[in-house]
XYZ file of C-alpha atoms in Angstrom:
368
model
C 177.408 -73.176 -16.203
C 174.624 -75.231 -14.394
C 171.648 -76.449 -15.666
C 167.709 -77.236 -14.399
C 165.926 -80.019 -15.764
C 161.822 -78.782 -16.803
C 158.984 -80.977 -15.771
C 157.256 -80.885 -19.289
C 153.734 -81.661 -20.051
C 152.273 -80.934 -23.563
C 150.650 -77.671 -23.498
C 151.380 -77.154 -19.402
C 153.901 -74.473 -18.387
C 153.590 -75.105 -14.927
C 157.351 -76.640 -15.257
C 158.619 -73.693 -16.159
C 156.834 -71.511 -13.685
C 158.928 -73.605 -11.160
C 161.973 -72.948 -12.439
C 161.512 -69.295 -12.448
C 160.844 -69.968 -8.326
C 163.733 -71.412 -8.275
C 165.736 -68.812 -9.941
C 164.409 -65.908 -7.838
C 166.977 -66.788 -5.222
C 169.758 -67.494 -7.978
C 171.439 -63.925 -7.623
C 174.618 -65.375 -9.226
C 172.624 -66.874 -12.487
C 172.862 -64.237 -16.057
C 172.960 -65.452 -18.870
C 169.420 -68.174 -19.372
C 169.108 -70.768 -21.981
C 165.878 -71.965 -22.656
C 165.379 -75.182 -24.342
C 162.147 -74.441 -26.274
C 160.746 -72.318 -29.053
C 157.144 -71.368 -27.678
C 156.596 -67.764 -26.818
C 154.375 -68.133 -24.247
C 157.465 -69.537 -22.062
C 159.767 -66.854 -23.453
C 157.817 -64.243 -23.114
C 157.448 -64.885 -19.511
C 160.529 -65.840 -18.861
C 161.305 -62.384 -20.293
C 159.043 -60.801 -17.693
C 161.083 -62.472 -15.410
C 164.344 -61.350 -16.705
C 162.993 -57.704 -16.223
C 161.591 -58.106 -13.012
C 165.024 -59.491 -11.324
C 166.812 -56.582 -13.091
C 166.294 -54.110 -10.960
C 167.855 -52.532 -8.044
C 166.023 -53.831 -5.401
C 166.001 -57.850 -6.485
C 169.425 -56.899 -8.117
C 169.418 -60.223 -10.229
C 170.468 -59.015 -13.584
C 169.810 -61.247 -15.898
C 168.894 -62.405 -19.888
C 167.618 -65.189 -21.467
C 167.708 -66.581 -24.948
C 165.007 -68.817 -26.748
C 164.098 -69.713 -30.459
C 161.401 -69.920 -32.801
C 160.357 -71.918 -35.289
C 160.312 -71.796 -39.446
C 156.357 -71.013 -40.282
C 155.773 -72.026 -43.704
C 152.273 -72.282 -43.903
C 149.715 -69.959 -41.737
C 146.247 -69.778 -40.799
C 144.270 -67.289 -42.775
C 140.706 -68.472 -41.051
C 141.419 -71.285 -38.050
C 138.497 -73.950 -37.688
C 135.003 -72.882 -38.480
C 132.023 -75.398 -38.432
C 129.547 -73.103 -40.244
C 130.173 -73.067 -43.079
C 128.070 -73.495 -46.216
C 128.212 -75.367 -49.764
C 125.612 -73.910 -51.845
C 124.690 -73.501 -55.319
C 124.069 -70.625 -57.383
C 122.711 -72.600 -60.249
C 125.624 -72.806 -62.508
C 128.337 -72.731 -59.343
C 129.098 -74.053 -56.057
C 130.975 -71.536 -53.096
C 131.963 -71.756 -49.755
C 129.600 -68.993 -47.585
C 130.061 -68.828 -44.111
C 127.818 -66.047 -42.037
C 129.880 -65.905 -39.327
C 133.112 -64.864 -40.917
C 134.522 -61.755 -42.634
C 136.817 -63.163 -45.582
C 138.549 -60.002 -46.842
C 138.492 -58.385 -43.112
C 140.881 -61.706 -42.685
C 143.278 -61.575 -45.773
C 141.782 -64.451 -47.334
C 143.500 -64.035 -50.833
C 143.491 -66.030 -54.613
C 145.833 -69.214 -54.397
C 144.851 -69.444 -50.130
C 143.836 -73.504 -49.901
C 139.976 -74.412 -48.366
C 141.064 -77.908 -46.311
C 137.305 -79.146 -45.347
C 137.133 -81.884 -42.743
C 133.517 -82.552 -42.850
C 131.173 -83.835 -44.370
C 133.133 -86.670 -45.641
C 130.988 -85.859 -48.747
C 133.028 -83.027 -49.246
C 136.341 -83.852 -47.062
C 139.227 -82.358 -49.334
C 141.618 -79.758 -50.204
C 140.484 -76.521 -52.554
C 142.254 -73.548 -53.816
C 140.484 -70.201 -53.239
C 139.421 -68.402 -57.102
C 137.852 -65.566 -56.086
C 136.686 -63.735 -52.736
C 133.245 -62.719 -53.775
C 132.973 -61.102 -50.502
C 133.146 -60.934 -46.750
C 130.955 -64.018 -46.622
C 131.819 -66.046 -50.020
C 134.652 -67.545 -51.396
C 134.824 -69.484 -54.930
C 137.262 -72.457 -55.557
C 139.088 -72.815 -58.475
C 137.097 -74.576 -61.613
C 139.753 -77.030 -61.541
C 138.898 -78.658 -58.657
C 135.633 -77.181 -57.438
C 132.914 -78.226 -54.961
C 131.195 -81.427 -56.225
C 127.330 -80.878 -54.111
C 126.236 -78.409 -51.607
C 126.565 -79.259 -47.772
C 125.426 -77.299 -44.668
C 127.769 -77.167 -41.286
C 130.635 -77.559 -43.116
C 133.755 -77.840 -40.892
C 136.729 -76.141 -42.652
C 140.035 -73.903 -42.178
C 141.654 -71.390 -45.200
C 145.402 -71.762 -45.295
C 148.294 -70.255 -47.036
C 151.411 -71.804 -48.183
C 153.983 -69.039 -47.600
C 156.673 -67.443 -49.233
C 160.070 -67.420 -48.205
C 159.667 -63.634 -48.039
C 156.387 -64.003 -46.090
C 158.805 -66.928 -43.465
C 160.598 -63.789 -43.151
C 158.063 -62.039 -42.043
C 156.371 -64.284 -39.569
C 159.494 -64.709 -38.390
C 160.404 -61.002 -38.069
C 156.802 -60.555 -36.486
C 157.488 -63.061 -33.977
C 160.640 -61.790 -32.997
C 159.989 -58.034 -32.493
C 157.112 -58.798 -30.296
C 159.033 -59.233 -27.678
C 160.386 -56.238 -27.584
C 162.840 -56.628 -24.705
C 166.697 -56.126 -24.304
C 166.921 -58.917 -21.454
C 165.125 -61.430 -24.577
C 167.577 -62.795 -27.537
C 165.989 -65.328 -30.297
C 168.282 -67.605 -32.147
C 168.043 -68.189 -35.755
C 167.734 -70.406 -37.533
C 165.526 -73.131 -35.872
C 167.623 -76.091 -36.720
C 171.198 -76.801 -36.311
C 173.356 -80.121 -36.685
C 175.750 -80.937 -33.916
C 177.777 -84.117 -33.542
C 175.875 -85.494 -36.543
C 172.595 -85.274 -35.006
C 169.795 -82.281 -36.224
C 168.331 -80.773 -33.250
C 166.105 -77.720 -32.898
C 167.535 -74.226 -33.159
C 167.190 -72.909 -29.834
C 170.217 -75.458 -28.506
C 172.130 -72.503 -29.951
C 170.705 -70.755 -27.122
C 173.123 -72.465 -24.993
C 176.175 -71.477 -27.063
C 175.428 -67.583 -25.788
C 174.823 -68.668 -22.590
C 177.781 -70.254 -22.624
C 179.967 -67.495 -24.221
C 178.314 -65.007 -21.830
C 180.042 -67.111 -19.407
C 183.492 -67.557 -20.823
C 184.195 -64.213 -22.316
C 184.688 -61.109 -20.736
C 181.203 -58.821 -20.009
C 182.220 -56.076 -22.009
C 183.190 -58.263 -25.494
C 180.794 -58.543 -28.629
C 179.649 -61.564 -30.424
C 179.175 -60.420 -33.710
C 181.130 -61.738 -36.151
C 182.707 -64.622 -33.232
C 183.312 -68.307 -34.553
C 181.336 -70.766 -32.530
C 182.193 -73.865 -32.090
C 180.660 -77.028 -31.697
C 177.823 -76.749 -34.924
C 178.346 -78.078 -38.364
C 175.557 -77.383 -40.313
C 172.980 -74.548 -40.166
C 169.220 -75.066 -41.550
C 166.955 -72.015 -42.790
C 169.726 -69.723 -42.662
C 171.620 -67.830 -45.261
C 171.726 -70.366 -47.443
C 167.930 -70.744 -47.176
C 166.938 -67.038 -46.658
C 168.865 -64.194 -49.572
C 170.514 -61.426 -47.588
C 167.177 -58.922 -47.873
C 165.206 -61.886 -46.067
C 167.605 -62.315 -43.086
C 167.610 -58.511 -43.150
C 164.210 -58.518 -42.140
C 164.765 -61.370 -39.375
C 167.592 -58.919 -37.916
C 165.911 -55.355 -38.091
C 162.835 -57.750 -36.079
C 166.144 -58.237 -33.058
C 166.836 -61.917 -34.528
C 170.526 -63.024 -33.949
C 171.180 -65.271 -36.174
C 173.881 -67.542 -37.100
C 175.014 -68.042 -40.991
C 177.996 -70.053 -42.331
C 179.960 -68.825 -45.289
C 180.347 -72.751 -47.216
C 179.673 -75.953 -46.163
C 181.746 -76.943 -43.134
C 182.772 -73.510 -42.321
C 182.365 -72.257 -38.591
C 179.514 -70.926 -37.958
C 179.744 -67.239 -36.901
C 176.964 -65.024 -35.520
C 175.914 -62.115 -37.709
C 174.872 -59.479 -35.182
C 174.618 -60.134 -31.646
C 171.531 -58.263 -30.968
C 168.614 -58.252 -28.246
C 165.255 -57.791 -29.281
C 164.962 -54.163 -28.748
C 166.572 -52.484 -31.267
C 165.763 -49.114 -30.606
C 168.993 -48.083 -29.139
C 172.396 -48.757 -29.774
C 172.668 -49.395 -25.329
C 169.486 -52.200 -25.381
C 170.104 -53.889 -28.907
C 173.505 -54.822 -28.387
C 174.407 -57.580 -26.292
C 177.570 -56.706 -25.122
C 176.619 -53.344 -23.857
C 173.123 -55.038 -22.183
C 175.322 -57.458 -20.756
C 178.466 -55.025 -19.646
C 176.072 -53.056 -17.628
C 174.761 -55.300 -15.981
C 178.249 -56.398 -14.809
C 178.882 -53.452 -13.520
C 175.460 -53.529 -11.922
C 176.598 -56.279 -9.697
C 180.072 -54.908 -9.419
C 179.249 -51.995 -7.648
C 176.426 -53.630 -5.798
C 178.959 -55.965 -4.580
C 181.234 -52.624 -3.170
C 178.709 -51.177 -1.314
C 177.127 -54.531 0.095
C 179.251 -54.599 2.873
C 178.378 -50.808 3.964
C 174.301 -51.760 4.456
C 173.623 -52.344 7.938
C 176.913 -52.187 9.554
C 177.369 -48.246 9.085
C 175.168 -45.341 10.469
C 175.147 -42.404 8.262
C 178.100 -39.991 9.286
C 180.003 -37.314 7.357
C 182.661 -40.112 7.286
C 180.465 -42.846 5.855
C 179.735 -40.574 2.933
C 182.870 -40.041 2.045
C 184.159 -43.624 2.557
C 181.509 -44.345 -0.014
C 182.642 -42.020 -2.317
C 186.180 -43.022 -2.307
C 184.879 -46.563 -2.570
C 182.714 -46.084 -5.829
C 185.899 -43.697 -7.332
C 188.216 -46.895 -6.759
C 185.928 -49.284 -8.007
C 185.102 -47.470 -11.115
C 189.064 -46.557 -11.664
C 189.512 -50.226 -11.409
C 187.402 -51.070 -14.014
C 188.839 -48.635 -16.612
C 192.061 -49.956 -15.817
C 190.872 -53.550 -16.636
C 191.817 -53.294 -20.307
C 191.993 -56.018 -22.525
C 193.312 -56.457 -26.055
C 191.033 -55.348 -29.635
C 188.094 -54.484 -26.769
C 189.693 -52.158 -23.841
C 188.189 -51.746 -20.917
C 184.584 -52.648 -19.223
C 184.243 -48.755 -18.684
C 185.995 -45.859 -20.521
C 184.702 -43.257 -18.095
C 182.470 -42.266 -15.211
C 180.879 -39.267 -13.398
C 179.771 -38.433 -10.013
C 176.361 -37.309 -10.408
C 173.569 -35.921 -7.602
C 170.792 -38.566 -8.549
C 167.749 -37.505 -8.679
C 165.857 -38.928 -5.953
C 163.973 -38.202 -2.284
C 166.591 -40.149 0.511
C 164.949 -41.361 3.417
C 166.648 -41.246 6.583
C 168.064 -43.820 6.603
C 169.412 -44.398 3.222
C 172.504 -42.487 1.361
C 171.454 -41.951 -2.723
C 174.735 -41.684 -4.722
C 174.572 -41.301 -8.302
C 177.170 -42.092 -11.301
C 177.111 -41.814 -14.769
C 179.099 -44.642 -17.171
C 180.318 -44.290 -20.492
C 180.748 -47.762 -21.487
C 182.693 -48.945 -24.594
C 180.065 -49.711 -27.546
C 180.720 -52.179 -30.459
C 182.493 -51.518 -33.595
C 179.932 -52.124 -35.683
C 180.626 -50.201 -39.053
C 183.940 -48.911 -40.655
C 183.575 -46.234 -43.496
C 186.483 -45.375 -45.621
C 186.095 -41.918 -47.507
């Protein structure tokens, strides 16, 4: 486990840009923690992840990240021309240059005007009269009219609509090489810090633990307390988080370990990319095999008897691996297949091609 300190600056990401530099020429680095919740950095950092993960790089790699608990959103951000006029009998907000129900702008959504200071103050939304034209609520409406009114529309949210945001968040990244940590705080050695710290728990238990073994439902140590999570959330909430690629950590009672719910990427489309320990296992034996064959490039021409040598070599390596077992999880491969792949060769490369059936999680149990 090693670590790289970020040289932060509020709103800058140059920091991080270096550190992905740096990492270019880590070929030995996997499993990424990333200190920080913004998506901007994770996302790229995810790009990253995907870039090194291919053949000709081969840097296989992930990288884990959090976000934070949204409980209040942005309906319409900051607009400056707005409008306080009068009908004769009532005063509404009208604003030309904005399309209220195009937005979501709903009943109960709260008008925060900055300025004027005539009018500085906090309103709850009536009515939407129309694209244009709100209506406060009589009990607290607009006292006079005012003309570049500076303003934004806000909405408390739900914990279902947390959820959601959350969920929203989460699936946009869309990648098996990204994981998001839930929830976004955590209390360790009596002190609350953010959630993504929990990043480095996976990074460290993709360290510690064999390539091939799952996380769901694995005690982790070193947390007392989560925040925001199932006791926070009902099961149909964190349901949403999860089918989004969230792997979150819950906590059956008060001082109980901590154990993570489903260790899953955030591409759930397939069993093979939303599972960590298959994402994970692969790319193991990405670097196992690349590590056989290194030795062949450059030092062999291609002869009848290189071929084969490479063949037995693969065959060995790959009976080596199903041989590896260990208890409750087997071995890192269950089976393998010579394949022709399906590729143009060069002259002067050799193409070989094998197929893996690699041990998947126990993730459901039915008794009939």
């Amino acid at each position: 486990v090693k670590y790289i300190g970020v040289n932060t600056k509020e709103d800058d990401d140059t920091g991080w840009t270096a550190v992905q530099d740096i990492l270019e020429n880590q070929t030995a680095t996997y499993g990424l923690s990333l200190l920080t919740d913004k998506a901007s950095i994770i996302g790229s950092f995810g790009t990253h992840c995907t870039q090194m993960s291919v053949a000709d790089e081969h840097g296989w790699r992930v990288c884990i990240g959090g976000t934070p608990l949204v409980t209040e959103k942005d309906i319409i951000e900051q607009s400056s021309t707005g409008e306080i006029y009068s009908d004769g009998d009532t005063l509404y907000l009208r604003d030309n240059e904005q399309d209220f129900l195009t937005d979501g702008v709903s009943p109960a959504d709260r008008i925060e005007v900055a300025s004027p200071s005539a009018v500085t103050g906090s309103y709850t939304v009536e009515t939407v009269v129309n694209g244009n034209i709100v209506q406060p609520t009589p009990e607290n409406p607009f006292t006079q009219t005012a003309s570049n009114v500076t303003y934004t529309i806000e909405r408390d949210l739900s914990k279902e609509q947390q959820a959601e945001e959350i969920a929203s968040v989460i699936d946009s990244y869309n990648n098996k090489r990204v994981m998001i940590v839930w929830p976004d705080e955590i209390e360790t050695n009596n002190e609350v810090v953010p959630g993504y710290f929990a990043s480095a728990i996976i990074a460290g238990m993709i360290a510690g633990l064999p390539p091939h073994q799952g996380f769901t439902n694995l005690g982790i140590g070193g947390v007392s307390k989560l925040y925001h999570s199932n006791t926070y959330f009902k099961k149909s909430q964190l349901n949403k988080i999860a089918e989004a690629g969230g792997l979150i950590f819950v906590q059956d009672a008060p001082g109980a370990l901590p154990y993570i719910r489903h260790q899953l990427t955030t591409d759930t489309q397939f069993v093979e990319t939303q599972e960590l320990s298959v994402v994970k296992n692969f790319d193991h034996l990405s670097y196992y095999f690349f590590d056989v064959l290194k030795p062949f490039i450059g030092a062999y021409n291609i002869t009848d008897r290189t071929q084969k040598l490479v063949d037995q070599s693969i065959e060995l390596a790959a009976e080596a691996k199903m041989k590896a077992e260990l208890p409750r999880i087997g071995a890192p491969l269950k089976s393998y297949t010579m394949v022709d792949p399906d590729v143009v060769s060069s002259s002067d490369e050799i193409d070989k091609g094998v197929k893996l059936d690699l041990p998947k999680p126990l993730n459901k149990l039915n008794l009939y």
